[in-house]
PDB file of N, CA and C in Angstrom:
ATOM      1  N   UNK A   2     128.596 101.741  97.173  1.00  0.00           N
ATOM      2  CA  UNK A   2     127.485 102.041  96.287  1.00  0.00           C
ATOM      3  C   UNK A   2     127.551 101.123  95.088  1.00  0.00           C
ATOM      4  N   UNK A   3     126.588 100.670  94.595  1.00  0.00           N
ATOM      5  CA  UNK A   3     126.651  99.802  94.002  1.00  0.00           C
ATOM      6  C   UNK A   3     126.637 100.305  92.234  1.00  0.00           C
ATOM      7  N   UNK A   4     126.927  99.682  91.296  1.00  0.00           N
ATOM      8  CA  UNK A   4     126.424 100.415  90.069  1.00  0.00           C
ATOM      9  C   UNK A   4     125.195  99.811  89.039  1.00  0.00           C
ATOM     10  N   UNK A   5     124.373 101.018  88.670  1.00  0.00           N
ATOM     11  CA  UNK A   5     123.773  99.745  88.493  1.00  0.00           C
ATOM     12  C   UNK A   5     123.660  99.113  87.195  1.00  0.00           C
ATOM     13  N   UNK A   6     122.940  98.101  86.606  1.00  0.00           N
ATOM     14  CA  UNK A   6     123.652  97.056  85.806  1.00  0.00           C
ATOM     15  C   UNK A   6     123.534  97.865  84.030  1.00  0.00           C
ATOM     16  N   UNK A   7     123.910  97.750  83.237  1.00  0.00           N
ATOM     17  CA  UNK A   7     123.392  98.215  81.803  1.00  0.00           C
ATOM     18  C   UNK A   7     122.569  97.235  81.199  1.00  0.00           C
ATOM     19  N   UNK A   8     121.268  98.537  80.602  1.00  0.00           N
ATOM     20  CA  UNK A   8     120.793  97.691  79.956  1.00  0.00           C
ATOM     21  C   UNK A   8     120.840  98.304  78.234  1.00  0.00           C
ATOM     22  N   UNK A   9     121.233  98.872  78.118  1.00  0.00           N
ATOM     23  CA  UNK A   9     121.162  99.390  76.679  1.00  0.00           C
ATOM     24  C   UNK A   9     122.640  99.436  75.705  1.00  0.00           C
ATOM     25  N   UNK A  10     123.302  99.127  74.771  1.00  0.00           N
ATOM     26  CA  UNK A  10     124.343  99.801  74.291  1.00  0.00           C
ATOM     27  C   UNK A  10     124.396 101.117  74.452  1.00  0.00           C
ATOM     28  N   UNK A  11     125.888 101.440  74.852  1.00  0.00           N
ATOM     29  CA  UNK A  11     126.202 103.184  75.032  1.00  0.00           C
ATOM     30  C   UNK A  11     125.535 103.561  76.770  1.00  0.00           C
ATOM     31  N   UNK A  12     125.492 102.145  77.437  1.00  0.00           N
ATOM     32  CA  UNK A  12     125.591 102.868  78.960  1.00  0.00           C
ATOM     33  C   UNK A  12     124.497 103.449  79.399  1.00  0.00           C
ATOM     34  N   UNK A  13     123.344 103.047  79.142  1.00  0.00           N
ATOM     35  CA  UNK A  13     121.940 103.591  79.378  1.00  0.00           C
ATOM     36  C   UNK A  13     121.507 102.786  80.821  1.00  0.00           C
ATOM     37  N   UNK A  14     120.911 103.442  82.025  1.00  0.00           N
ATOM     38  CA  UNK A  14     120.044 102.442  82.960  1.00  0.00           C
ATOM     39  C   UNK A  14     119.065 103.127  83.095  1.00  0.00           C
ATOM     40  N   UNK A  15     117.771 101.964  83.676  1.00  0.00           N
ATOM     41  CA  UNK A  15     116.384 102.660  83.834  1.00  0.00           C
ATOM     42  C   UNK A  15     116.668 102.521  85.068  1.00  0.00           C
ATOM     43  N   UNK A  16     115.417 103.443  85.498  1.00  0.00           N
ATOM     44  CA  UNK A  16     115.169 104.470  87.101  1.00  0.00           C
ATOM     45  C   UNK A  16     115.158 103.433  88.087  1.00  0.00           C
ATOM     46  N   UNK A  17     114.766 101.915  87.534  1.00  0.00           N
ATOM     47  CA  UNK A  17     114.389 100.706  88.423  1.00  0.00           C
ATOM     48  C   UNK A  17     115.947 100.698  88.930  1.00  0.00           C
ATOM     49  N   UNK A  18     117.237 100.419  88.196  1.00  0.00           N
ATOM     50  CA  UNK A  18     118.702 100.947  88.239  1.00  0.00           C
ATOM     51  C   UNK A  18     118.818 101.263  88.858  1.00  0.00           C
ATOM     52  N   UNK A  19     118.812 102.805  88.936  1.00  0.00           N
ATOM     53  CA  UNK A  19     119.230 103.550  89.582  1.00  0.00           C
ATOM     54  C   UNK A  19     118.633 103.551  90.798  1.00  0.00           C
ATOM     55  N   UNK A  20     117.381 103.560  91.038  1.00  0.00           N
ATOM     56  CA  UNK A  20     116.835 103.447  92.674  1.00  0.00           C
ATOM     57  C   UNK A  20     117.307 102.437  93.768  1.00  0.00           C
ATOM     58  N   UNK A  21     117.693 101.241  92.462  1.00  0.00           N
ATOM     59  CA  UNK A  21     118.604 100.042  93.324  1.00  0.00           C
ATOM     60  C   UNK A  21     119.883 100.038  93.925  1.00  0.00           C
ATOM     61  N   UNK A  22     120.515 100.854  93.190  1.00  0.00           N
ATOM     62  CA  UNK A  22     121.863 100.901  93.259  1.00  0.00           C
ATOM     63  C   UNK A  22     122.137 102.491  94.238  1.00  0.00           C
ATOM     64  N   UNK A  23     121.345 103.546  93.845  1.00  0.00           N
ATOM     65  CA  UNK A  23     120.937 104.449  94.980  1.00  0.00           C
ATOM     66  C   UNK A  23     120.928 104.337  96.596  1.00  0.00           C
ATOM     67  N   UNK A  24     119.817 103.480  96.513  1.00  0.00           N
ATOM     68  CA  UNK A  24     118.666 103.163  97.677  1.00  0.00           C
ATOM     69  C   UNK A  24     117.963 103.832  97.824  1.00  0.00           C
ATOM     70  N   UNK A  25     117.367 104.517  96.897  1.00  0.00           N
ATOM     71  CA  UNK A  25     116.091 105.576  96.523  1.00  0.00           C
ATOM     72  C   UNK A  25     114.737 104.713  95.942  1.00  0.00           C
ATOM     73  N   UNK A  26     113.770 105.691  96.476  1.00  0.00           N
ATOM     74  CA  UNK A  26     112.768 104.912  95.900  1.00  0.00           C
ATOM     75  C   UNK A  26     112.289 105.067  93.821  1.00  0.00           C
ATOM     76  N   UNK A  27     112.192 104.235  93.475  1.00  0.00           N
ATOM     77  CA  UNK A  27     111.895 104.399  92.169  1.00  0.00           C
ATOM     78  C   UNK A  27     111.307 105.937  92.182  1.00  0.00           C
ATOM     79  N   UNK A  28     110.070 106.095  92.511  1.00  0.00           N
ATOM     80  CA  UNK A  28     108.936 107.218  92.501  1.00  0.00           C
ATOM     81  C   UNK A  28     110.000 109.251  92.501  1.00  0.00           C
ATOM     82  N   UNK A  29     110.904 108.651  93.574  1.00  0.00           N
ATOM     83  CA  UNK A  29     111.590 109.667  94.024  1.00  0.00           C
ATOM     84  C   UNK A  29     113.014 109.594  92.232  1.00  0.00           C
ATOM     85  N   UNK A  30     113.218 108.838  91.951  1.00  0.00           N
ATOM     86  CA  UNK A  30     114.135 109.349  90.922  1.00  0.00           C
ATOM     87  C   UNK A  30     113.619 109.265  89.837  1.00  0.00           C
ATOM     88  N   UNK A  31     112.013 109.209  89.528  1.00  0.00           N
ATOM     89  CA  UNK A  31     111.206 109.913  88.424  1.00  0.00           C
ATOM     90  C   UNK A  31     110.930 110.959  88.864  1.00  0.00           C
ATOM     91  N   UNK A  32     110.594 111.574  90.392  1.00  0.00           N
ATOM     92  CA  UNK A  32     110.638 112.765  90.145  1.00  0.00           C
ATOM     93  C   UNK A  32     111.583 113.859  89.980  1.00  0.00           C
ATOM     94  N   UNK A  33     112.634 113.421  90.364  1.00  0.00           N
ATOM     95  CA  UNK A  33     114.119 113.856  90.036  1.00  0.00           C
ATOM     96  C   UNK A  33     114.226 114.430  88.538  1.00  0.00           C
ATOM     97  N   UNK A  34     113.638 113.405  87.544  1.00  0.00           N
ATOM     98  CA  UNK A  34     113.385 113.485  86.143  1.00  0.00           C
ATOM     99  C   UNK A  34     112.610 114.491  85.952  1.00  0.00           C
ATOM    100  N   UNK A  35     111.417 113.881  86.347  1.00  0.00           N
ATOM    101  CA  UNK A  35     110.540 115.280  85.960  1.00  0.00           C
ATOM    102  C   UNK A  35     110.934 116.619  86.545  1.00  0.00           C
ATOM    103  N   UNK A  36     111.770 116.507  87.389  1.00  0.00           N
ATOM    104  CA  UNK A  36     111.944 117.877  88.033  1.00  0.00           C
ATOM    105  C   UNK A  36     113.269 118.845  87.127  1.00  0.00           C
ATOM    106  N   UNK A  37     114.144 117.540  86.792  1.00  0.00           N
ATOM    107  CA  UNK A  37     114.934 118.113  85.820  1.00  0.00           C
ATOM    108  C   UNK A  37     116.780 118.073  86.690  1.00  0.00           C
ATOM    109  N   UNK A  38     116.611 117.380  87.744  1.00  0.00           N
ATOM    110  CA  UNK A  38     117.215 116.973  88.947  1.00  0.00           C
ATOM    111  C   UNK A  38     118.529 115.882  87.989  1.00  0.00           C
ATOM    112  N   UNK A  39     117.673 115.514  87.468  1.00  0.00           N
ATOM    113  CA  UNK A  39     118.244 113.788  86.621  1.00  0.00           C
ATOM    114  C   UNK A  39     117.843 114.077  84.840  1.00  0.00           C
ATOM    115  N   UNK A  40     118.698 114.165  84.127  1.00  0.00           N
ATOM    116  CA  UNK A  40     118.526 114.360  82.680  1.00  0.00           C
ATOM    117  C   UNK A  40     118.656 112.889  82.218  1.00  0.00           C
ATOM    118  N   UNK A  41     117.373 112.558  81.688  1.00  0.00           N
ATOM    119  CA  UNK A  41     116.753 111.194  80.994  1.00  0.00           C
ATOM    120  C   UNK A  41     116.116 111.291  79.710  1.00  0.00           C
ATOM    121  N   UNK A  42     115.997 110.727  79.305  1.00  0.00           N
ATOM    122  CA  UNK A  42     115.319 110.521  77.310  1.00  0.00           C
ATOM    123  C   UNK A  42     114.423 109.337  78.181  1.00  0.00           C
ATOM    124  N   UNK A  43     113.631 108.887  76.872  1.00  0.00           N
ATOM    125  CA  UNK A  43     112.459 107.839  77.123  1.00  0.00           C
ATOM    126  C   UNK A  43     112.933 107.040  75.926  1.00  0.00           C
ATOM    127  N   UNK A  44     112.471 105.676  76.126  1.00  0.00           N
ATOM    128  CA  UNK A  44     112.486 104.810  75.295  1.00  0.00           C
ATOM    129  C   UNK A  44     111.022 104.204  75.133  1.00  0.00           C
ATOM    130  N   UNK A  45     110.151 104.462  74.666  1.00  0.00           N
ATOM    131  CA  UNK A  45     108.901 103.857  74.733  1.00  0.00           C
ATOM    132  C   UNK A  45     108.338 104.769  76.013  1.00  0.00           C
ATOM    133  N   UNK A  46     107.500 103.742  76.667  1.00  0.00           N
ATOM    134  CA  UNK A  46     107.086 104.398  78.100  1.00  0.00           C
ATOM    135  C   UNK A  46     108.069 104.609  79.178  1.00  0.00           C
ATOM    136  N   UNK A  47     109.254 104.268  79.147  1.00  0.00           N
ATOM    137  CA  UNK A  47     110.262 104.088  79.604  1.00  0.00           C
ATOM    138  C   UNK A  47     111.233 105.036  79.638  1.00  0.00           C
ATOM    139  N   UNK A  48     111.625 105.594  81.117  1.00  0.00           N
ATOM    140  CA  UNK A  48     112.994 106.549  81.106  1.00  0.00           C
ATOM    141  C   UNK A  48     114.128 105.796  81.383  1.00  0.00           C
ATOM    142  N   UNK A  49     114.932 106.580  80.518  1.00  0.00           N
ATOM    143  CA  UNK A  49     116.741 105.903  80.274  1.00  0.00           C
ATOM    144  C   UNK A  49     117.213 107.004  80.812  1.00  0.00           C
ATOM    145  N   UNK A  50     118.787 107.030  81.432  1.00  0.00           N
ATOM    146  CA  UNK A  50     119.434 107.764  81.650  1.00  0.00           C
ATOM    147  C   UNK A  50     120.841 107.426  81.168  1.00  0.00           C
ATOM    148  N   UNK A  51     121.627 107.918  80.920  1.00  0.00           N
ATOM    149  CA  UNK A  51     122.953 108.081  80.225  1.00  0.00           C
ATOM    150  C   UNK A  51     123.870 107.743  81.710  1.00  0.00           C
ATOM    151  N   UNK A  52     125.042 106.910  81.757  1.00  0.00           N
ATOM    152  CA  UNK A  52     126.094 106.933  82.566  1.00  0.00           C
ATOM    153  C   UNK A  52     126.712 108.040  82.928  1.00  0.00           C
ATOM    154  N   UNK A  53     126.463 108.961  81.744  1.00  0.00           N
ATOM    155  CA  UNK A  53     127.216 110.142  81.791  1.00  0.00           C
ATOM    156  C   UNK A  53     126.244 111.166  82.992  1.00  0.00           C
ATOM    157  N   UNK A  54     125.265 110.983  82.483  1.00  0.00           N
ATOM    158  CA  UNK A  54     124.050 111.707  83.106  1.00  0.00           C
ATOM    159  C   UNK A  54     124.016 111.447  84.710  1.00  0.00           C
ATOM    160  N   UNK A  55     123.913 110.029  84.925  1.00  0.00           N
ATOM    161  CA  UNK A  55     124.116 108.931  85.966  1.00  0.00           C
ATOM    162  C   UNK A  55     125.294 109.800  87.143  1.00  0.00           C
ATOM    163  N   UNK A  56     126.115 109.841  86.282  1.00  0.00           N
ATOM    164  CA  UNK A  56     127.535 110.015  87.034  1.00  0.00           C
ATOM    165  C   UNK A  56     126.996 111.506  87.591  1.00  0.00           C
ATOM    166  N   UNK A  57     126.807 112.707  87.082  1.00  0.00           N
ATOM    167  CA  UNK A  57     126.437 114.080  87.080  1.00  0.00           C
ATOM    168  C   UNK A  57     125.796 114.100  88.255  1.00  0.00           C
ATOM    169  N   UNK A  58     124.338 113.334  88.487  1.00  0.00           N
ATOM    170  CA  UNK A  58     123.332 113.340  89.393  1.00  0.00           C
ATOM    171  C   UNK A  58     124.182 112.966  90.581  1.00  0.00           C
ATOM    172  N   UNK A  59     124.917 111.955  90.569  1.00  0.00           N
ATOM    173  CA  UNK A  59     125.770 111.103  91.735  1.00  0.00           C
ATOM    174  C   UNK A  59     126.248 112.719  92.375  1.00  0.00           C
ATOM    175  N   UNK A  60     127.650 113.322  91.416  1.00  0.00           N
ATOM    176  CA  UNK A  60     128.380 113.873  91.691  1.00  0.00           C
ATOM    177  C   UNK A  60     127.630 115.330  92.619  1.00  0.00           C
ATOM    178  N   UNK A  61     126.609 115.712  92.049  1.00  0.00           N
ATOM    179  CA  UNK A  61     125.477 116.703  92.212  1.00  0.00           C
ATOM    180  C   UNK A  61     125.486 116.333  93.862  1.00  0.00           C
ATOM    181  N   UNK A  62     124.433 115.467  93.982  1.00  0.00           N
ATOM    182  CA  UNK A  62     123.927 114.945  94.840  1.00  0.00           C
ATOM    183  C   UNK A  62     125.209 114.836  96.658  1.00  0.00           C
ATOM    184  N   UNK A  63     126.256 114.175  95.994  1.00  0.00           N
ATOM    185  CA  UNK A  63     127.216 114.270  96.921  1.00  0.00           C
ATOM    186  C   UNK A  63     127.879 115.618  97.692  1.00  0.00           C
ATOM    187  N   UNK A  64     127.674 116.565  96.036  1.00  0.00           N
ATOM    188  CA  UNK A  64     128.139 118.372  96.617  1.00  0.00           C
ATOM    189  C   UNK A  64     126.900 118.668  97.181  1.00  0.00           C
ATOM    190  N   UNK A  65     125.890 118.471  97.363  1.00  0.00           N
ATOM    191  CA  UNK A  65     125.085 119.165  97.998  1.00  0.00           C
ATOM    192  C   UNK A  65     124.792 118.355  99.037  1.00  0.00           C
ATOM    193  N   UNK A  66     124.913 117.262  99.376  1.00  0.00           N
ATOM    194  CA  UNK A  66     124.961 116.344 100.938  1.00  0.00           C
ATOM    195  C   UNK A  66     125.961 117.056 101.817  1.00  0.00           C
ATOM    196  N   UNK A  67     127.117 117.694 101.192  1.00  0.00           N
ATOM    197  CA  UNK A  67     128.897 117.495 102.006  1.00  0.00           C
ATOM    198  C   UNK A  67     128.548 119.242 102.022  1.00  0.00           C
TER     199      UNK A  67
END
């Protein structure tokens, strides 16, 4: 799995990120966001997510695959 790259000080990636490094579609980890799946802030028009946050969703995601 890949990680994906930073773009912010303090470990922030946008959803473009994460869908890459996923293999999810962008669309699907905004709705993750909006669903409340993925805890993100906005920067402008733009959702950020925290590494920390990042890591959570991963870890989430894996307990409920296994």
């Amino acid at each position: 799995r890949k990680r994906p790259r930073r773009v912010y000080p303090g470990n922030f990636y946008r959803v473009t990120d994460i869908a890459d490094a996923l293999g999810i579609s962008r669309a699907t980890v905004t709705r993750h966001i909006k669903t409340g799946l993925l805890k993100a802030g906005r920067v402008g028009n733009m959702y950020v997510v925290s590494e920390a946050n990042f890591r959570a969703y991963v870890t989430k995601g894996q307990e409920n695959a296994g």
